[in-house]
Short mmCIF file of C-alpha atoms in Angstrom, two decimals:
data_model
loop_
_atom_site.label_atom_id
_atom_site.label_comp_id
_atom_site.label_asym_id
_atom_site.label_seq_id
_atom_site.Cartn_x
_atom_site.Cartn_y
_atom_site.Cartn_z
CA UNK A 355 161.47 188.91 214.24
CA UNK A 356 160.56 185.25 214.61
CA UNK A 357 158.02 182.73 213.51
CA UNK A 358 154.42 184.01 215.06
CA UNK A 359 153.43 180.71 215.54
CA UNK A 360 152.91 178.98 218.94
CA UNK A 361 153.24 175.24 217.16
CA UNK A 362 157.01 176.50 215.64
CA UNK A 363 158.51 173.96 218.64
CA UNK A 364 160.23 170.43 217.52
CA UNK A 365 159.51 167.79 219.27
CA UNK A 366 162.46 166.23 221.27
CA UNK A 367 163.25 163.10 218.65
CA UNK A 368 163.99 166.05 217.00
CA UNK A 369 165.98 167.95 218.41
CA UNK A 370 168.52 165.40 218.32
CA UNK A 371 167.84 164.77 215.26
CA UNK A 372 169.36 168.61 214.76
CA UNK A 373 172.31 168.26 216.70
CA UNK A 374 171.10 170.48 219.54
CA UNK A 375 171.78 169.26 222.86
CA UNK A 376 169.05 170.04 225.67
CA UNK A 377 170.46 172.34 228.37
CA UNK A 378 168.17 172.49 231.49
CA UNK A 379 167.66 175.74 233.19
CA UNK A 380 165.15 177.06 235.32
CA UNK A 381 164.83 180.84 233.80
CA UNK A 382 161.61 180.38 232.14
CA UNK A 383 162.90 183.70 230.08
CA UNK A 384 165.76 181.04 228.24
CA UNK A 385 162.75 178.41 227.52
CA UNK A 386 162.79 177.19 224.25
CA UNK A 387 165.38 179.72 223.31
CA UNK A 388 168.40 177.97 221.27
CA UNK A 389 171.77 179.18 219.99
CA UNK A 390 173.83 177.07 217.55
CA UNK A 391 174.08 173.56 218.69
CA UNK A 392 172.20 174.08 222.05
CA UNK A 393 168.75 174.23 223.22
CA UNK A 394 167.54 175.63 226.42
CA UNK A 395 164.33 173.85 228.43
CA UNK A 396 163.00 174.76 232.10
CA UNK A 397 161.65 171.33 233.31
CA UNK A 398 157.53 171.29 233.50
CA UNK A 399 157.38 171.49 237.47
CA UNK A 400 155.13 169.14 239.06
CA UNK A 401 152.98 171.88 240.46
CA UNK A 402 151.52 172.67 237.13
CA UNK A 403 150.39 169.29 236.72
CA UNK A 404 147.79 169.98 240.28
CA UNK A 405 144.52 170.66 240.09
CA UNK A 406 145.00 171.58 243.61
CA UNK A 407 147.52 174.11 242.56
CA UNK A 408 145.29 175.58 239.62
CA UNK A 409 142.19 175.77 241.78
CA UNK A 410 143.72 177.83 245.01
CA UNK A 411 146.44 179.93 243.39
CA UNK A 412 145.18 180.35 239.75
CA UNK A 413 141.50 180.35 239.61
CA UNK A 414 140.32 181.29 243.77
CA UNK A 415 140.07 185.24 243.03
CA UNK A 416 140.62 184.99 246.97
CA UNK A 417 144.08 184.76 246.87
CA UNK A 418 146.27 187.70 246.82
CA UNK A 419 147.48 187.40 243.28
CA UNK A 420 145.83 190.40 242.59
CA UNK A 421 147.01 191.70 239.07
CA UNK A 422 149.02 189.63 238.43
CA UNK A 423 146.78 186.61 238.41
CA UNK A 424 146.22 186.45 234.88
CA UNK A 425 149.67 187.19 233.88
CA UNK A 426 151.20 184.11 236.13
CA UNK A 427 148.05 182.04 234.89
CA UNK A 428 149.16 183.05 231.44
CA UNK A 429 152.64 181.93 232.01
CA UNK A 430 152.03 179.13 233.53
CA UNK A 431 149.48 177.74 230.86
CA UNK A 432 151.56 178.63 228.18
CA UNK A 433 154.79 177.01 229.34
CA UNK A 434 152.50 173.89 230.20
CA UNK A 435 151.33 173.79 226.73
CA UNK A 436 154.86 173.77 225.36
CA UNK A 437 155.08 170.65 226.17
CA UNK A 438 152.03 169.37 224.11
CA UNK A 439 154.60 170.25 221.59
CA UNK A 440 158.16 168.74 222.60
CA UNK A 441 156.53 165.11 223.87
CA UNK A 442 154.61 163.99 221.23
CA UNK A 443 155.68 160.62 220.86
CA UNK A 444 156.55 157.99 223.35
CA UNK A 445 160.29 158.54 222.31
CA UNK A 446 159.97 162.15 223.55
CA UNK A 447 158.69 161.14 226.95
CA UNK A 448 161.45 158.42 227.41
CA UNK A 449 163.74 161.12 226.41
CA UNK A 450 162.08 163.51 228.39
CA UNK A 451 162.21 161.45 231.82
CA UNK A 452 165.95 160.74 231.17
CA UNK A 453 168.26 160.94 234.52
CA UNK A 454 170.24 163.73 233.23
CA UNK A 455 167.47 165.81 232.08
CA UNK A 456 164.19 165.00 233.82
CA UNK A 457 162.11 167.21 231.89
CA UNK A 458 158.71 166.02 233.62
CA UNK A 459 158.63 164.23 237.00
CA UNK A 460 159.31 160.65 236.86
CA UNK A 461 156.63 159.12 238.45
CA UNK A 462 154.15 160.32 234.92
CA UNK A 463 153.29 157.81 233.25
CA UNK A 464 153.30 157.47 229.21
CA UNK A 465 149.12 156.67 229.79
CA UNK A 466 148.76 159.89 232.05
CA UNK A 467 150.82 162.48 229.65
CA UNK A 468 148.55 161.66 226.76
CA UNK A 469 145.27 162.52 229.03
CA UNK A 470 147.31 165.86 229.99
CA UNK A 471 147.84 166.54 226.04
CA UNK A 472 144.51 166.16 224.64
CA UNK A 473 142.98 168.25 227.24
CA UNK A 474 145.78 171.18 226.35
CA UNK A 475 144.59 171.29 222.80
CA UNK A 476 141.97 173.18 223.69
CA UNK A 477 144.41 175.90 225.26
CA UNK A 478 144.36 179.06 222.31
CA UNK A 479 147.11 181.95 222.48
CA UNK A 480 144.60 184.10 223.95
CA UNK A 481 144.57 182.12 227.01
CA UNK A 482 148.34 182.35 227.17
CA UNK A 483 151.09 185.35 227.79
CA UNK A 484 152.55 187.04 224.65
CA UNK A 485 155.88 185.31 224.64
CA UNK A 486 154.44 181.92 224.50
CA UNK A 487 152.43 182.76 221.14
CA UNK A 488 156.00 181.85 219.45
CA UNK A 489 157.78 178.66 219.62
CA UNK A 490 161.52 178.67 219.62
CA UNK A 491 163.31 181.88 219.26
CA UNK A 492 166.84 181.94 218.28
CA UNK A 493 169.10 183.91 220.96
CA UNK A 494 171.48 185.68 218.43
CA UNK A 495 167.97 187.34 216.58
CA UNK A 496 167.10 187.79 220.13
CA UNK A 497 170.52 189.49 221.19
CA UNK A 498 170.72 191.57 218.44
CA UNK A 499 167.32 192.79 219.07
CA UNK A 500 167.95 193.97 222.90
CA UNK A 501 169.65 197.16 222.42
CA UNK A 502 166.54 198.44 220.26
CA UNK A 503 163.78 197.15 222.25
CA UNK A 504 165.22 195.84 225.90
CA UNK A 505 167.45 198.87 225.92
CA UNK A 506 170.43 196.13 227.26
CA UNK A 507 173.27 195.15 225.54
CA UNK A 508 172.30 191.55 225.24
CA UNK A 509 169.66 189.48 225.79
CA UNK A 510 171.52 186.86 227.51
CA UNK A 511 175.47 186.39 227.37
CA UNK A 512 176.88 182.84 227.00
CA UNK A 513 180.52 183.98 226.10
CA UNK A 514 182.20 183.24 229.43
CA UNK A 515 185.78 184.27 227.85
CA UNK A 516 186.43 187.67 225.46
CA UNK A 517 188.07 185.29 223.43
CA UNK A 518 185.08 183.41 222.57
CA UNK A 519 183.23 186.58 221.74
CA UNK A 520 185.94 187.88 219.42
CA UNK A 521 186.06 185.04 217.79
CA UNK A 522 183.10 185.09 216.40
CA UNK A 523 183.70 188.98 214.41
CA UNK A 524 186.98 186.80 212.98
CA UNK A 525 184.65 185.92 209.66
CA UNK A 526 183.32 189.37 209.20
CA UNK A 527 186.39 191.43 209.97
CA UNK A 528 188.46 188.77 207.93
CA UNK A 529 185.52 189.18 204.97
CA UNK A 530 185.78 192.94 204.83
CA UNK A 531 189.55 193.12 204.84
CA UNK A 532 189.81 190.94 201.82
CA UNK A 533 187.55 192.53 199.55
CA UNK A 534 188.98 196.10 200.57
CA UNK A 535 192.63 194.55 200.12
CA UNK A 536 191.30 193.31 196.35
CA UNK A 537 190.04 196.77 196.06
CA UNK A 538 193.03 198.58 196.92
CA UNK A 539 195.12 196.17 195.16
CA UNK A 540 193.04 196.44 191.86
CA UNK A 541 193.78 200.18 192.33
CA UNK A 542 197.19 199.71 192.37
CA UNK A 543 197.31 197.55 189.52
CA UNK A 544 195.65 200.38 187.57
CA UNK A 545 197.99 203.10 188.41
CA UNK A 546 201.15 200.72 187.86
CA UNK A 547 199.35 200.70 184.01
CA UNK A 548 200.29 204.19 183.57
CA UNK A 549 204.48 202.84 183.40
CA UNK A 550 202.94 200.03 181.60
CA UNK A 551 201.75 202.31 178.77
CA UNK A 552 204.93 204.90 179.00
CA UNK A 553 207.28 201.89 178.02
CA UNK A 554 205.22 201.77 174.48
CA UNK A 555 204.23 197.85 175.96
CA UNK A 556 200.42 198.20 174.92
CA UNK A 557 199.39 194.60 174.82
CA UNK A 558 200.63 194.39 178.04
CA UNK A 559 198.98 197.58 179.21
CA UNK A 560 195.76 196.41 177.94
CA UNK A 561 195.61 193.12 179.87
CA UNK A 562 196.70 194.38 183.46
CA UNK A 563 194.12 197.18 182.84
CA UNK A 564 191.48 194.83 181.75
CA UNK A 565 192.60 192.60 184.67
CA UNK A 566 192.23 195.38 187.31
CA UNK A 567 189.04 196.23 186.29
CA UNK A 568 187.14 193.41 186.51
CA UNK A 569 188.74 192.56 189.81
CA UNK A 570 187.66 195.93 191.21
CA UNK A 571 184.26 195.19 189.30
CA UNK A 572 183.86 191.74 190.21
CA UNK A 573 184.72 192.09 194.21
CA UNK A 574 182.01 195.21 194.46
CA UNK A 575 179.60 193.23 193.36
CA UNK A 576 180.07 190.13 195.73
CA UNK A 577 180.04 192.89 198.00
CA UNK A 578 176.91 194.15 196.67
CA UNK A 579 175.16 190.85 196.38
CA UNK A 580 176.06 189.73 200.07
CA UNK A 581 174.35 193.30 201.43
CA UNK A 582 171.63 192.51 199.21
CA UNK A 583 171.12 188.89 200.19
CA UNK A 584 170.99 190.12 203.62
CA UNK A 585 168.99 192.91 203.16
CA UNK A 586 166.68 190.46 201.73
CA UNK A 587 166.34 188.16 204.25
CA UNK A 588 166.05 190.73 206.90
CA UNK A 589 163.21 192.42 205.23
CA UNK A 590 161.64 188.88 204.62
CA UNK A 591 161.53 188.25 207.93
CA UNK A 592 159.85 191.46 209.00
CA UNK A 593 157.34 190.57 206.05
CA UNK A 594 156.48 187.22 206.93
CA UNK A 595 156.43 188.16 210.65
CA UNK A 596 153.20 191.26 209.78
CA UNK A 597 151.38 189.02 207.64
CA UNK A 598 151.16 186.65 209.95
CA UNK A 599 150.32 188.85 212.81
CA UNK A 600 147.10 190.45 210.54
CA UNK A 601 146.05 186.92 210.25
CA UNK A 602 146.03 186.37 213.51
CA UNK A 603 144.30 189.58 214.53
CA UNK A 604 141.45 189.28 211.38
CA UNK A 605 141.11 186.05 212.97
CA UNK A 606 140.78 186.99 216.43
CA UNK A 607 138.44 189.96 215.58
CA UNK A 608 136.42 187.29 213.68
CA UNK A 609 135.76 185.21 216.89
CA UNK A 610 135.11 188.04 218.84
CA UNK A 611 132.15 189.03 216.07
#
């Protein structure tokens, strides 16, 4: 689950300011979706910024659209109102126009974008398609969610190499074979006590039995508390994520009163 918030979108200042670098693509499916140090961004294409366009293709009910008329119209106002988000100061349009990204068409001027802004705060999330009522969606929540809801194995790979997708199980694998290595250890340690004792060595009994048991005690419950911090967050998530839809729908059933 993710943020239900259309606004949940830093601007680009600050997406350097993150560490993310901007990776242009032109799958409006990987818009605004980011994993680890990257960001993804489909460039605003200069037909959107038409009237022309709008008018014939979006709004004449002549043209064969059909169905899927509001859907693309959706889409398209949506991913134009993105960008009321990512260029909000004149440091996000000169980053925005830069030669290796080109974000919006360079002949836009600074003077022209804000006109185009104001006028798209008037856009609501019922005027735009369902993915675009979030803001930026995080592709391992997104990849992990696939198999359950996409019914594919993935979302979208970026591992180009096996290697680079193993190596990312190292920490967990590595994590569970320690603790049950303590484990089994701290069960050895406890049987050994049984010569301990036979020898008539009771001090010494005492300790490596007192020793064994907190380490089997202690490592089940770092165990316990990481599945629990987990747990936690994951059911947070799913808690924040239903409030904030019933907000949105008392509100929208509000308006519609």
């Amino acid at each position: 689950m993710s943020t239900y918030s259309s606004s949940n979108i830093n601007p680009l200042h600050r997406q350097r300011v993150k560490g993310r670098e901007i990776i242009v693509t032109e799958e409006p499916r990987l818009h605004l979706v980011w994993f680890h140090d990257r960001i993804f961004m489909k460039p605003l294409p200069r037909y959107l910024l038409s009237w022309e366009f709008w008018e014939r293709f979006l709004v004449d009910t002549s043209v064969g659209l059909g169905e899927c008329r509001d859907a693309v119209r959706g889409a398209a106002l949506g991913h134009l109102r993105s960008y009321r988000y990512l260029i909000q100061h004149e440091s996000d349009f000169i980053v925005a126009k830069q030669d290796h990204l080109r974000l919006i068409p360079q002949d836009v001027q600074w003077t022209e974008f804000c006109h185009l802004v104001s006028a798209l705060d008037r856009i609501k999330d019922a005027d735009v398609s369902a993915r675009y009522c979030y803001g930026e969606l995080r592709l391992s929540r997104l990849n992990f969610y696939a198999p359950f809801f996409l019914r594919k194995f993935h979302f979208e790979q970026v591992h180009g190499q096996y290697s680079d997708y193993f190596t990312r199980l190292y920490g967990p694998v590595l994590f569970v074979l320690a603790g049950v290595s303590t484990l089994l250890n701290g069960m050895q340690v406890q049987l050994a006590v049984d010569q301990v004792a036979s020898s008539h060595d009771h001090s010494s009994w005492s300790v490596f039995r007192s020793f064994s048991a907190i380490t089997l005690i202690g490592t089940a419950f770092i165990s316990l508390c990481f599945c629990i911090l987990w747990l936690w967050i994951f059911l947070d998530e799913w808690i924040y994520t239903i409030k904030i839809r019933r907000r949105k729908r008392r509100e929208s059933e509000s308006l519609q009163c």
